[in-house]
Coordinates of C-alpha atoms in Angstrom, one line a residue:
M1 CA 0.0 0.0 0.0
R2 CA 1.4 3.4 -0.9
A3 CA 2.1 6.1 1.7
K4 CA -0.9 8.2 0.8
G5 CA -3.3 5.3 1.2
I6 CA -1.8 4.3 4.5
I7 CA -1.9 7.8 5.9
L8 CA -5.5 8.3 4.8
L9 CA -6.6 5.0 6.6
V10 CA -4.7 6.0 9.7
L11 CA -6.2 9.5 9.7
L12 CA -9.7 8.0 9.5
F13 CA -8.8 5.7 12.4
L14 CA -7.4 8.6 14.5
V15 CA -10.5 10.7 13.9
G16 CA -12.8 7.9 14.8
L17 CA -10.8 6.8 17.9
F18 CA -10.2 10.2 19.3
G19 CA -13.5 11.6 18.2
I20 CA -15.5 9.0 20.0
N21 CA -13.3 8.5 23.1
A22 CA -10.8 11.2 23.9
F23 CA -12.7 14.1 22.4
A24 CA -15.8 13.1 24.4
A25 CA -13.8 12.8 27.6
S26 CA -11.7 16.0 27.3
D27 CA -13.3 18.0 24.5
K28 CA -9.8 18.4 23.0
L29 CA -8.3 16.8 19.9
A30 CA -5.4 17.8 17.7
I31 CA -4.3 16.4 14.4
T32 CA -0.7 16.9 13.1
A33 CA 0.6 16.4 9.6
K34 CA 4.3 15.9 9.8
A35 CA 7.4 14.9 7.7
G36 CA 10.9 13.7 8.8
T37 CA 13.3 10.8 8.9
L38 CA 10.4 8.3 9.5
G39 CA 8.6 9.5 6.4
I40 CA 5.4 11.4 5.9
G41 CA 3.1 11.1 8.9
V42 CA -0.2 11.9 10.6
E43 CA -0.7 12.0 14.3
G44 CA -3.5 12.5 16.8
T45 CA -3.0 14.1 20.2
T46 CA -5.2 14.5 23.3
P47 CA -4.3 15.8 26.7
I48 CA -4.2 13.5 29.7
N49 CA -3.8 16.4 32.1
H50 CA -2.0 19.8 32.1
E51 CA 1.4 18.1 32.2
F52 CA 0.9 15.1 29.9
N53 CA -0.4 14.5 26.4
A54 CA -1.0 11.2 24.6
R55 CA -0.2 10.7 20.9
I56 CA -0.8 7.9 18.4
G57 CA 0.2 8.1 14.7
A58 CA 1.7 6.6 11.6
N59 CA 4.5 7.3 9.2
A60 CA 5.3 5.9 5.8
F61 CA 7.6 6.6 2.8
Q62 CA 9.4 4.8 0.1
Y63 CA 12.8 5.7 -1.3
D64 CA 15.2 4.0 -3.8
Y65 CA 19.0 4.6 -3.8
S66 CA 22.3 2.8 -4.6
A67 CA 25.2 2.2 -2.4
I68 CA 28.4 0.1 -2.1
E69 CA 28.3 -2.2 0.9
S70 CA 30.8 -4.9 1.6
D71 CA 32.4 -4.3 -1.9
I72 CA 29.1 -5.0 -3.7
T73 CA 27.0 -2.3 -5.4
Y74 CA 23.4 -2.7 -4.3
S75 CA 20.2 -1.0 -5.3
F76 CA 18.2 -0.4 -2.1
D77 CA 14.5 0.0 -1.8
L78 CA 13.9 1.6 1.6
K79 CA 10.3 1.1 2.9
L80 CA 9.4 3.2 5.9
L81 CA 6.3 2.2 7.8
S82 CA 5.7 2.7 11.5
F83 CA 2.9 3.2 14.0
S84 CA 3.5 5.0 17.3
A85 CA 2.0 5.3 20.7
L86 CA 3.7 8.1 22.7
V87 CA 3.3 10.1 25.9
D88 CA 4.6 13.7 26.2
W89 CA 5.6 15.2 29.5
L90 CA 5.6 19.0 29.6
P91 CA 7.6 19.9 32.7
F92 CA 7.5 23.7 32.3
F93 CA 4.4 25.8 32.4
D94 CA 5.9 28.7 30.5
N95 CA 6.9 27.0 27.3
D96 CA 6.1 24.0 25.1
F97 CA 9.2 21.9 25.6
R98 CA 8.4 18.3 26.1
L99 CA 10.1 14.9 26.9
T100 CA 8.6 12.0 25.0
G101 CA 8.7 8.2 25.5
G102 CA 6.7 5.4 23.9
L103 CA 6.7 2.5 21.5
F104 CA 6.6 2.0 17.8
V105 CA 5.2 -0.9 15.8
N106 CA 8.2 -1.0 13.4
K107 CA 7.7 -2.1 9.8
N108 CA 10.8 -0.3 8.4
S109 CA 12.7 -2.5 5.9
L110 CA 15.1 -2.6 3.0
D111 CA 14.9 -4.7 -0.1
L112 CA 18.3 -5.0 -1.9
T113 CA 19.5 -6.3 -5.3
A114 CA 23.1 -6.5 -6.4
K115 CA 23.8 -4.6 -9.6
T116 CA 25.0 -6.9 -12.4
T117 CA 28.7 -7.2 -12.7
N118 CA 31.3 -9.7 -14.1
S119 CA 32.1 -11.0 -10.6
Y120 CA 31.1 -10.7 -7.0
T121 CA 33.3 -11.0 -3.9
I122 CA 31.0 -12.9 -1.5
G123 CA 32.3 -13.9 1.9
N124 CA 35.9 -15.0 1.3
A125 CA 35.6 -16.0 -2.4
I126 CA 35.1 -14.5 -5.8
Y127 CA 32.2 -15.8 -8.0
T128 CA 31.2 -15.0 -11.5
S129 CA 27.8 -13.5 -12.3
A130 CA 27.0 -16.7 -14.2
Q131 CA 27.6 -18.7 -11.0
V132 CA 25.6 -16.4 -8.7
G133 CA 22.8 -15.4 -11.0
S134 CA 20.7 -12.6 -9.3
L135 CA 21.8 -11.7 -5.8
S136 CA 19.1 -10.1 -3.7
G137 CA 17.8 -9.9 -0.2
D138 CA 15.9 -8.1 2.5
I139 CA 16.8 -6.3 5.8
S140 CA 14.3 -6.0 8.6
F141 CA 14.3 -4.8 12.2
N142 CA 12.6 -5.5 15.6
A143 CA 8.8 -5.4 15.2
L144 CA 8.5 -3.4 18.4
A145 CA 10.9 -0.5 19.0
P146 CA 11.1 1.8 22.1
Y147 CA 11.4 5.6 21.5
V148 CA 12.8 8.4 23.6
G149 CA 13.1 12.0 22.6
I150 CA 12.5 15.7 23.2
G151 CA 10.3 18.1 21.3
W152 CA 8.5 21.4 21.2
G153 CA 4.9 22.0 20.7
N154 CA 1.7 21.7 22.7
P155 CA -1.5 22.4 20.8
F156 CA -3.5 22.9 24.0
S157 CA -1.3 25.6 25.6
N158 CA -2.8 28.6 23.7
D159 CA -6.1 29.7 22.1
S160 CA -4.9 29.4 18.5
N161 CA -6.2 26.4 16.5
W162 CA -2.9 26.2 14.6
S163 CA 0.6 25.4 16.0
F164 CA 3.9 23.8 15.0
A165 CA 5.5 20.6 16.3
V166 CA 9.2 19.5 16.3
D167 CA 10.5 16.1 17.5
L168 CA 14.1 15.0 18.0
G169 CA 14.7 11.5 19.3
V170 CA 16.0 8.0 18.8
L171 CA 14.2 4.8 17.7
F172 CA 15.8 1.7 19.2
Q173 CA 14.9 -0.7 16.4
G174 CA 17.7 -3.3 17.1
S175 CA 20.3 -5.0 15.1
P176 CA 19.3 -5.6 11.4
D177 CA 18.1 -9.1 10.3
I178 CA 19.7 -9.7 6.9
N179 CA 18.7 -12.4 4.4
L180 CA 20.5 -12.8 1.1
S181 CA 19.7 -15.3 -1.7
A182 CA 20.9 -16.1 -5.2
N183 CA 19.2 -18.0 -8.0
G184 CA 22.3 -19.2 -10.0
P185 CA 23.7 -22.7 -10.4
L186 CA 25.5 -22.4 -7.0
A187 CA 22.3 -21.4 -5.1
S188 CA 22.2 -24.6 -3.1
N189 CA 26.0 -25.3 -3.0
A190 CA 27.2 -25.7 0.6
A191 CA 30.4 -23.8 0.2
F192 CA 28.6 -20.9 -1.6
L193 CA 25.9 -20.8 1.2
T194 CA 28.7 -20.6 3.8
D195 CA 30.2 -17.6 1.9
L196 CA 26.7 -16.1 1.6
A197 CA 26.3 -16.3 5.3
R198 CA 29.7 -14.5 5.8
E199 CA 28.5 -11.8 3.3
E200 CA 25.3 -11.3 5.5
N201 CA 27.5 -10.8 8.5
N202 CA 29.8 -8.4 6.6
L203 CA 26.8 -6.4 5.4
K204 CA 25.3 -6.4 8.9
S205 CA 28.5 -4.9 10.4
E206 CA 28.4 -2.1 7.8
I207 CA 24.8 -1.0 8.5
D208 CA 24.8 -1.4 12.3
H209 CA 24.2 2.3 12.5
F210 CA 20.6 1.5 11.8
D211 CA 20.3 0.0 15.3
F212 CA 19.6 3.5 16.7
Y213 CA 17.6 5.3 14.1
P214 CA 17.5 9.1 14.4
V215 CA 14.1 10.6 14.4
I216 CA 13.7 14.3 13.3
S217 CA 10.4 15.6 12.3
I218 CA 8.5 18.9 11.9
G219 CA 4.8 19.2 11.7
V220 CA 1.8 21.5 11.5
T221 CA -1.0 20.9 14.0
Y222 CA -4.7 21.8 14.0
K223 CA -6.7 21.8 17.2
F224 CA -10.4 21.1 17.1

């Protein structure tokens, strides 16, 4: 499902959930459209009390790029998809600074395909493209990822219906799970599969920075 379709469905869900429950209880609801390192997102916010707000939302995006990893040039298809449940603590009465913690349902992933070349260095050996065939794989992360961060913006702190929101934080999505496969004549060869496992470990060591995914976003909020 494309990002626009996902965000539309989540927006309808947020409106229904908050409109029936939170809005009825507190008579306050805010919707934020946002963009950042997690993709394009939509988020619903309702106050718990004067110090705490609750937020749920979703982010999605898709991006293609090429990069050299472990001496092989890959085409990457980055698919961002996550759903969040967060709580903001607003410790100061005179500004909108907030501390945030919560949990993400994390569907972020990467599909990768090695670009065609005469030979590949896989693990500790060199193989021809005829032997390997097509080399591809996928990278995934923990399905549940804790989040901590700071931010600015409280839609319920003033009389205006419009406000801005900024978030800076870290998503702890864990060590990447990498699976590579080939469809050439050696696809089931034991020695080749051993080298392919080494290549997975090499690739994993080069993208370990994804363990702690930086979250930066800005958004525009409307309060109902």
